Amino acid sequence: MKRLTHLFSFLMAMLVLSQCDPSISERTADSGQADFSSYVAVGNSLTAGYSDNALHREGQINSFPNILAGQMQQAGGGEFLQPLVNPGVGSNAEGEARLVLQVTTGPDGSPTLSPAPAAESGQDIFSRQQTGPFHNVGVPGARSFHLVAEGYGNTEAGEGNYNPFFARFKSDPMATVLGDALMAEPTFFTLWAGNNDVLGYATAGGTGQGLEEMGDPAQVSDNDITPVNVFEGSIEALAGTLAGEGALGAVLSIPDVTTIPFFNTVPWDGLALTAEQAQMLRAGYEAEGVPEQLIPDFQEGANGFVIEDGDAPAGFRMAEQGEHILLSVPQDSLQPLPEGAGWGSSTPIPDQYTLTAEQAGNVRLATDTFNDILEGAASQLGLVFVDVNPELEAAAQEGVVYDAILLTTEFVEGGVFSLDGIHLTPRGAAMVTNMVIEEINETYGATVSPVNVSAYEGVRFP
């Protein structure tokens, strides 16, 4: 009888299980119409796994393409090779180590946590030439047109005339990033390009050229927004060539960078004054001969920082709501005299550290224009278009919840962005991976399991 009782219990359990609707994570993973046997990721630093202001092995391993490839392997995905650097503190193009949180001494002498380089200098990640083909050909610093430019990694062009991140794994001195991607014979691809076509203008404080309809890539400076015709031609070449080989794929949108921590951590109205300090500042500007009507209206309480503005009658003015003080501004310079340089109060913050409302509008206009081009290319070629902006905007507004963890775009504590305020943490990369998986499953009838976002780290605390 005891044996029969056990058998009955087992059968009941099987019956209950058979009546449950399997979630996607419980179903057998399948690629649907797609073929993941050779997945190739093309893009810039967001694809390469650059984070904390450097390319380092930990970031590469936690890049969104590598996480995605791991999930695809449950549905017929093949090996995913990346041009990994050796373990260590990594390096940026200037030879600086990645940032980590360290205990430092704050302006008032008390200990505080702040980002600082993990070492005096970065590790040598550029001298070792790696041999592909690789499945992740993300190149930090690359704009759309760089990905189709011959010789982009050619060291013989001389310092400053090539990209050192591509030089370390290019197949040939005159190779293109796109050409090297094709060497892996992609059956599926992701294309996340265009961020740097806008970002350079924004991080330079809008000091370059805004959106232009026509232009020559040879004339585009690091601080300019890429002209529309150059961007459109590059995306057509990239997506068209990759899809022309018979591969399906996903095209990701450009994030609205004005919502990320780099542009929102230092508040525009972060100048807190007492009534006495406000009076002293007004007196100081008057003593410098500034006409009364042009002296900033300092008041007790929160004030907009004083910023340079070539269009203002005095060449400076107070910042207003909707304007941004960049994270790159030297924090000690914001301290009042004599402890600091008095930037933002007695001295205007230089133009390259601010983004005015007009300049922020230029950034959003370019982002919207380029995203329309990306979505159009995806639609025309039957590719998935993954718009990352609704989720990132929700994270910026009220936060989003993944696996019982609240993610926001708040600097350090939000969990999405790394210590440079621009690039993703492993947890942010996992969040993007799930956005891509959701669209792939819906469009191509695949059943790729999402990743457990909580299994990935945000900013690491000491």
XYZ file of C-alpha atoms in Angstrom:
462
model
C 0.000 0.000 0.000
C 2.840 2.351 0.864
C 4.342 1.816 -2.600
C 0.963 2.574 -4.223
C 0.692 5.778 -2.200
C 4.068 6.931 -3.484
C 3.060 6.055 -7.046
C -0.195 7.992 -6.679
C 1.659 11.024 -5.341
C 4.115 10.893 -8.240
C 1.325 10.681 -10.829
C -0.521 13.610 -9.221
C 2.650 15.668 -9.273
C 3.162 14.904 -12.962
C -0.477 15.839 -13.654
C -0.089 19.167 -11.896
C 3.140 19.909 -13.781
C 1.524 19.027 -17.108
C -1.300 21.501 -16.460
C 1.057 24.399 -15.797
C 1.760 26.797 -18.686
C 5.501 26.651 -19.164
C 7.234 30.013 -18.892
C 9.764 30.848 -21.598
C 12.591 29.859 -19.308
C 11.047 26.386 -18.927
C 10.509 25.753 -22.626
C 13.122 24.214 -24.839
C 15.187 27.030 -26.307
C 14.779 27.332 -30.044
C 16.144 29.812 -32.586
C 12.885 30.003 -34.547
C 13.533 31.522 -37.973
C 16.992 32.674 -36.937
C 20.277 30.801 -37.056
C 22.577 31.536 -34.133
C 25.379 29.211 -35.200
C 27.675 32.170 -35.915
C 26.584 35.299 -34.050
C 28.652 38.437 -34.725
C 28.382 41.736 -32.843
C 29.329 44.971 -34.638
C 29.527 48.357 -32.955
C 31.486 50.600 -30.664
C 32.418 50.661 -26.979
C 28.927 49.552 -25.913
C 29.462 46.372 -27.915
C 33.115 45.905 -26.931
C 32.342 45.845 -23.183
C 34.172 49.090 -22.398
C 33.247 50.319 -18.918
C 34.631 52.349 -16.017
C 36.503 54.496 -18.567
C 38.627 51.647 -19.940
C 38.625 48.413 -21.894
C 39.326 45.570 -19.475
C 38.779 41.834 -19.478
C 35.989 41.855 -16.890
C 34.013 44.312 -18.990
C 34.540 42.249 -22.136
C 33.338 39.067 -20.450
C 30.244 40.944 -19.276
C 29.604 42.709 -22.579
C 26.021 42.435 -23.772
C 27.021 40.411 -26.887
C 28.893 37.857 -24.779
C 25.930 37.509 -22.422
C 23.590 37.215 -25.404
C 25.804 34.622 -27.070
C 25.669 32.537 -23.907
C 21.886 32.492 -24.050
C 21.906 31.728 -27.771
C 24.043 28.671 -27.168
C 20.935 27.078 -25.645
C 19.299 27.467 -29.041
C 21.978 26.291 -31.434
C 24.409 29.138 -30.924
C 28.047 28.467 -31.649
C 31.330 29.598 -30.170
C 31.666 33.335 -29.506
C 35.244 34.603 -29.707
C 36.242 38.012 -28.398
C 39.624 39.766 -28.665
C 40.112 39.559 -24.899
C 42.780 41.576 -23.132
C 44.787 40.033 -20.320
C 43.320 40.262 -16.814
C 44.157 43.533 -15.103
C 43.178 47.172 -14.760
C 42.689 47.633 -18.504
C 43.363 50.871 -20.347
C 41.732 53.657 -22.263
C 43.247 55.315 -25.333
C 45.166 57.704 -23.066
C 46.808 54.846 -21.158
C 44.739 55.321 -17.986
C 43.513 52.458 -15.810
C 39.848 51.697 -15.221
C 38.030 53.558 -12.488
C 37.096 51.924 -9.198
C 35.406 53.243 -6.082
C 37.963 54.262 -3.487
C 37.879 56.006 -0.134
C 39.268 59.511 -0.584
C 39.287 62.695 1.453
C 36.393 64.994 0.715
C 36.518 68.833 0.538
C 35.732 69.065 4.260
C 38.446 66.588 5.177
C 36.099 63.688 5.849
C 36.473 60.292 4.107
C 34.240 59.776 1.089
C 33.761 57.208 -1.678
C 34.581 58.447 -5.147
C 35.775 57.020 -8.496
C 39.540 56.938 -8.929
C 41.931 55.086 -11.272
C 42.686 51.554 -10.089
C 46.398 52.074 -10.802
C 48.793 54.886 -11.709
C 48.583 53.844 -15.342
C 46.696 51.370 -17.462
C 48.026 47.994 -18.512
C 49.492 47.473 -21.945
C 46.574 46.116 -23.949
C 47.708 47.437 -27.314
C 51.056 45.835 -28.119
C 49.796 42.257 -28.411
C 48.318 41.633 -31.849
C 45.466 39.145 -31.719
C 44.405 36.883 -34.542
C 40.765 36.379 -35.456
C 38.281 36.071 -36.882
C 36.374 37.324 -33.870
C 32.647 37.394 -33.205
C 32.759 40.609 -31.192
C 34.193 43.409 -33.347
C 33.039 46.289 -31.154
C 35.597 49.107 -31.349
C 35.623 51.805 -28.647
C 35.520 55.293 -30.123
C 34.209 54.185 -33.504
C 31.582 56.256 -35.256
C 29.306 54.748 -37.889
C 31.545 55.712 -40.797
C 34.672 54.417 -39.051
C 33.262 50.889 -39.181
C 33.447 50.907 -42.979
C 36.686 52.905 -43.289
C 39.744 51.143 -44.701
C 42.866 51.359 -42.564
C 40.984 52.403 -39.401
C 43.400 50.256 -37.391
C 46.523 50.909 -39.481
C 49.337 51.828 -37.098
C 51.467 52.982 -40.022
C 49.164 55.990 -40.331
C 50.855 57.478 -37.287
C 49.782 58.393 -33.781
C 46.314 59.904 -33.677
C 45.417 58.710 -37.167
C 44.233 55.210 -36.315
C 42.139 53.516 -33.651
C 44.362 51.549 -31.238
C 41.485 49.351 -30.094
C 40.907 48.079 -33.642
C 44.648 47.921 -34.351
C 45.034 45.195 -31.710
C 42.871 42.685 -33.603
C 42.586 43.899 -37.198
C 43.188 41.227 -39.823
C 45.183 43.497 -42.110
C 46.548 47.081 -42.018
C 43.865 48.198 -44.490
C 41.079 46.075 -43.027
C 37.652 47.526 -42.200
C 35.725 46.586 -39.077
C 32.864 45.430 -41.288
C 35.179 43.294 -43.386
C 36.610 41.618 -40.314
C 33.090 40.948 -39.061
C 32.284 39.128 -42.283
C 35.297 36.866 -41.801
C 33.360 35.135 -39.005
C 30.656 34.307 -41.587
C 27.757 35.622 -39.485
C 24.438 33.827 -39.587
C 23.075 36.337 -37.064
C 24.326 39.782 -36.029
C 23.689 42.726 -33.765
C 24.504 46.249 -34.910
C 24.722 48.886 -32.162
C 26.332 51.848 -33.900
C 25.862 55.589 -33.863
C 26.307 56.479 -30.218
C 29.642 58.175 -30.854
C 28.162 60.063 -33.798
C 26.320 62.139 -31.169
C 28.242 61.563 -27.954
C 31.437 63.373 -28.983
C 29.508 66.620 -29.451
C 27.717 66.196 -26.131
C 30.737 65.305 -23.984
C 32.633 68.248 -25.494
C 29.959 70.574 -24.174
C 28.403 71.195 -27.575
C 31.496 73.032 -28.760
C 31.489 71.301 -32.150
C 29.218 71.406 -35.163
C 25.570 70.485 -34.709
C 23.528 68.312 -37.012
C 24.197 69.034 -40.664
C 22.376 67.503 -43.597
C 25.459 67.066 -45.749
C 29.122 66.658 -44.990
C 32.384 64.862 -45.632
C 33.574 62.281 -43.083
C 37.128 63.549 -43.550
C 36.027 66.968 -42.277
C 34.171 65.726 -39.185
C 36.030 66.598 -35.971
C 35.818 64.640 -32.729
C 33.459 67.278 -31.306
C 31.045 67.381 -34.261
C 27.795 65.548 -34.766
C 28.120 63.318 -37.824
C 26.338 64.780 -40.886
C 23.100 63.006 -41.807
C 24.221 61.847 -45.244
C 27.391 60.310 -43.819
C 25.493 58.486 -41.073
C 22.788 57.218 -43.411
C 25.270 55.949 -45.988
C 27.297 54.168 -43.310
C 24.288 52.434 -41.760
C 23.027 51.340 -45.164
C 26.441 49.835 -45.911
C 26.722 48.118 -42.540
C 23.228 46.666 -42.235
C 22.903 45.959 -45.941
C 26.193 44.105 -46.167
C 25.626 42.038 -43.034
C 22.075 41.124 -44.042
C 23.118 40.678 -47.647
C 25.074 37.622 -46.616
C 21.762 36.010 -45.644
C 21.999 36.715 -41.938
C 19.151 37.904 -39.765
C 19.938 40.338 -37.004
C 19.017 43.087 -34.584
C 19.696 46.812 -34.887
C 19.789 48.732 -31.598
C 18.862 52.379 -31.194
C 21.108 55.183 -29.972
C 20.399 56.050 -26.326
C 19.373 59.607 -25.487
C 22.626 60.516 -23.805
C 21.128 63.552 -22.061
C 19.455 61.094 -19.640
C 22.635 59.297 -18.558
C 24.648 60.052 -15.384
C 27.461 61.891 -17.190
C 25.040 64.746 -17.849
C 22.876 64.618 -14.744
C 25.025 63.923 -11.695
C 26.190 67.499 -11.086
C 22.951 69.483 -10.597
C 22.577 72.631 -12.671
C 21.428 74.459 -9.511
C 24.025 73.031 -7.199
C 25.334 76.407 -6.006
C 24.057 76.666 -2.423
C 24.596 80.079 -0.820
C 23.890 81.854 2.400
C 22.507 85.378 2.231
C 25.948 86.703 3.117
C 27.673 84.661 0.401
C 25.149 85.830 -2.175
C 25.817 89.452 -1.238
C 29.582 88.910 -1.391
C 29.368 87.409 -4.878
C 27.251 90.280 -6.174
C 29.778 92.712 -4.708
C 32.633 90.826 -6.307
C 31.159 91.030 -9.808
C 30.414 94.740 -9.256
C 34.040 95.323 -8.240
C 35.114 93.670 -11.506
C 33.147 96.314 -13.396
C 30.280 94.117 -14.500
C 27.195 96.304 -15.121
C 24.544 95.774 -12.452
C 21.971 94.409 -14.893
C 24.398 91.702 -16.034
C 25.438 90.510 -12.571
C 23.980 87.038 -11.832
C 21.029 87.234 -9.467
C 22.578 85.370 -6.529
C 20.089 84.539 -3.793
C 20.122 82.690 -0.497
C 19.552 78.958 -1.134
C 19.981 76.980 -4.378
C 21.297 78.899 -7.381
C 22.151 77.926 -10.933
C 25.890 77.635 -11.478
C 27.431 80.523 -13.439
C 28.450 79.224 -16.875
C 30.178 80.617 -19.921
C 27.819 81.519 -22.770
C 29.165 83.376 -25.777
C 25.654 84.463 -26.715
C 24.954 86.107 -23.330
C 25.553 89.887 -23.169
C 28.222 89.469 -20.487
C 29.616 86.219 -21.938
C 28.296 84.352 -18.903
C 25.037 83.745 -17.066
C 23.386 81.455 -14.575
C 22.501 77.944 -15.713
C 18.798 77.217 -16.059
C 16.598 74.156 -15.707
C 17.108 71.798 -18.655
C 20.816 72.578 -18.871
C 23.611 70.251 -17.822
C 26.904 70.439 -15.938
C 29.077 67.577 -17.182
C 30.584 64.928 -14.938
C 33.998 65.764 -16.432
C 34.074 69.136 -14.656
C 36.895 69.085 -12.042
C 34.952 68.744 -8.816
C 37.498 70.615 -6.688
C 37.257 73.571 -9.075
C 33.646 74.035 -8.003
C 34.753 74.780 -4.457
C 34.598 78.491 -3.573
C 37.729 80.589 -3.250
C 40.232 80.185 -1.662
C 39.756 76.387 -1.204
C 38.889 75.876 -4.880
C 38.826 77.803 -8.145
C 35.372 79.228 -7.560
C 34.012 77.803 -10.799
C 30.283 78.286 -11.076
C 30.223 81.157 -8.585
C 32.968 83.791 -8.853
C 34.230 82.326 -12.144
C 32.021 80.940 -14.941
C 32.331 77.216 -15.641
C 34.142 76.846 -19.004
C 31.972 76.028 -22.001
C 33.374 72.518 -22.539
C 31.936 71.402 -19.205
C 28.357 72.483 -19.816
C 25.538 71.638 -22.192
C 23.031 74.431 -22.715
C 19.387 73.800 -23.480
C 19.993 74.589 -27.148
C 22.931 72.197 -27.317
C 20.933 69.471 -25.526
C 18.228 70.042 -28.136
C 20.811 69.497 -30.873
C 21.755 66.190 -29.239
C 18.151 65.005 -29.056
C 17.435 66.115 -32.634
C 20.436 64.156 -33.922
C 19.533 61.118 -31.811
C 15.958 61.089 -33.104
C 17.106 61.606 -36.705
C 19.678 58.829 -36.543
C 17.275 56.450 -34.796
C 14.749 56.986 -37.583
C 17.462 55.968 -40.044
C 18.367 52.893 -37.982
C 14.740 51.806 -37.653
C 14.152 52.354 -41.365
C 17.165 50.235 -42.294
C 16.026 47.452 -39.967
C 12.507 47.515 -41.361
C 13.684 47.457 -44.957
C 15.919 44.441 -44.377
C 13.539 42.441 -42.175
C 15.704 42.914 -39.101
C 14.719 43.407 -35.488
C 14.818 46.993 -34.217
C 15.518 47.238 -30.498
C 14.682 50.668 -29.123
C 16.527 50.903 -25.818
C 15.249 54.384 -25.018
C 11.829 53.647 -23.440
C 13.447 51.363 -20.869
C 16.328 53.749 -20.177
C 13.908 56.675 -19.852
C 11.808 54.643 -17.407
C 14.972 53.872 -15.445
C 15.765 57.589 -15.395
C 12.264 58.584 -14.271
C 11.108 56.071 -11.682
C 13.392 53.083 -12.154
C 12.719 49.632 -13.580
C 12.588 46.329 -11.727
C 14.417 43.227 -12.941
C 14.454 40.070 -10.849
C 13.343 42.008 -7.761
C 16.125 44.601 -8.190
C 15.344 48.281 -8.805
C 17.581 49.742 -11.514
C 17.919 53.484 -12.129
C 20.278 55.766 -14.004
C 21.530 57.331 -10.779
C 25.324 57.594 -10.709
C 27.062 54.786 -8.790
C 24.002 53.487 -6.936
C 21.605 53.080 -9.867
C 23.232 49.873 -11.091
C 22.938 50.498 -14.859
C 25.891 52.763 -15.649
C 29.519 52.314 -14.700
C 31.793 54.830 -13.018
C 32.417 56.843 -16.193
C 28.716 57.718 -16.258
C 28.420 56.669 -19.911
C 29.046 52.942 -20.305
C 27.127 50.008 -18.882
C 27.832 47.923 -15.825
C 27.505 44.139 -16.202
C 23.989 44.521 -14.777
C 23.186 47.218 -17.346
C 24.525 44.962 -20.099
C 22.292 42.129 -18.866
C 19.334 44.519 -18.966
C 20.091 45.390 -22.615
C 20.558 41.696 -23.415
C 17.030 40.966 -22.255
C 15.663 43.792 -24.407
C 17.329 42.183 -27.429
C 16.138 38.690 -26.523
C 12.561 39.888 -26.125
C 12.527 41.389 -29.628
C 14.287 38.390 -31.200
C 11.775 36.007 -29.664
C 8.808 38.102 -30.762
C 10.006 38.750 -34.318
C 11.684 35.486 -35.232
C 9.598 33.072 -33.168
C 12.604 32.104 -31.076
C 12.419 30.945 -27.456
C 15.713 32.184 -26.064
C 15.638 32.453 -22.278
C 16.213 35.864 -20.694
C 19.129 36.239 -18.324
C 18.856 36.662 -14.584
C 19.806 40.338 -14.301
C 20.386 40.073 -10.562
C 23.208 37.609 -11.207
C 25.287 40.442 -12.678
C 27.039 43.197 -10.740
C 26.322 46.887 -10.790
C 29.036 49.212 -9.535
C 31.299 47.288 -7.180
C 31.738 48.811 -3.741
C 34.980 48.325 -1.765
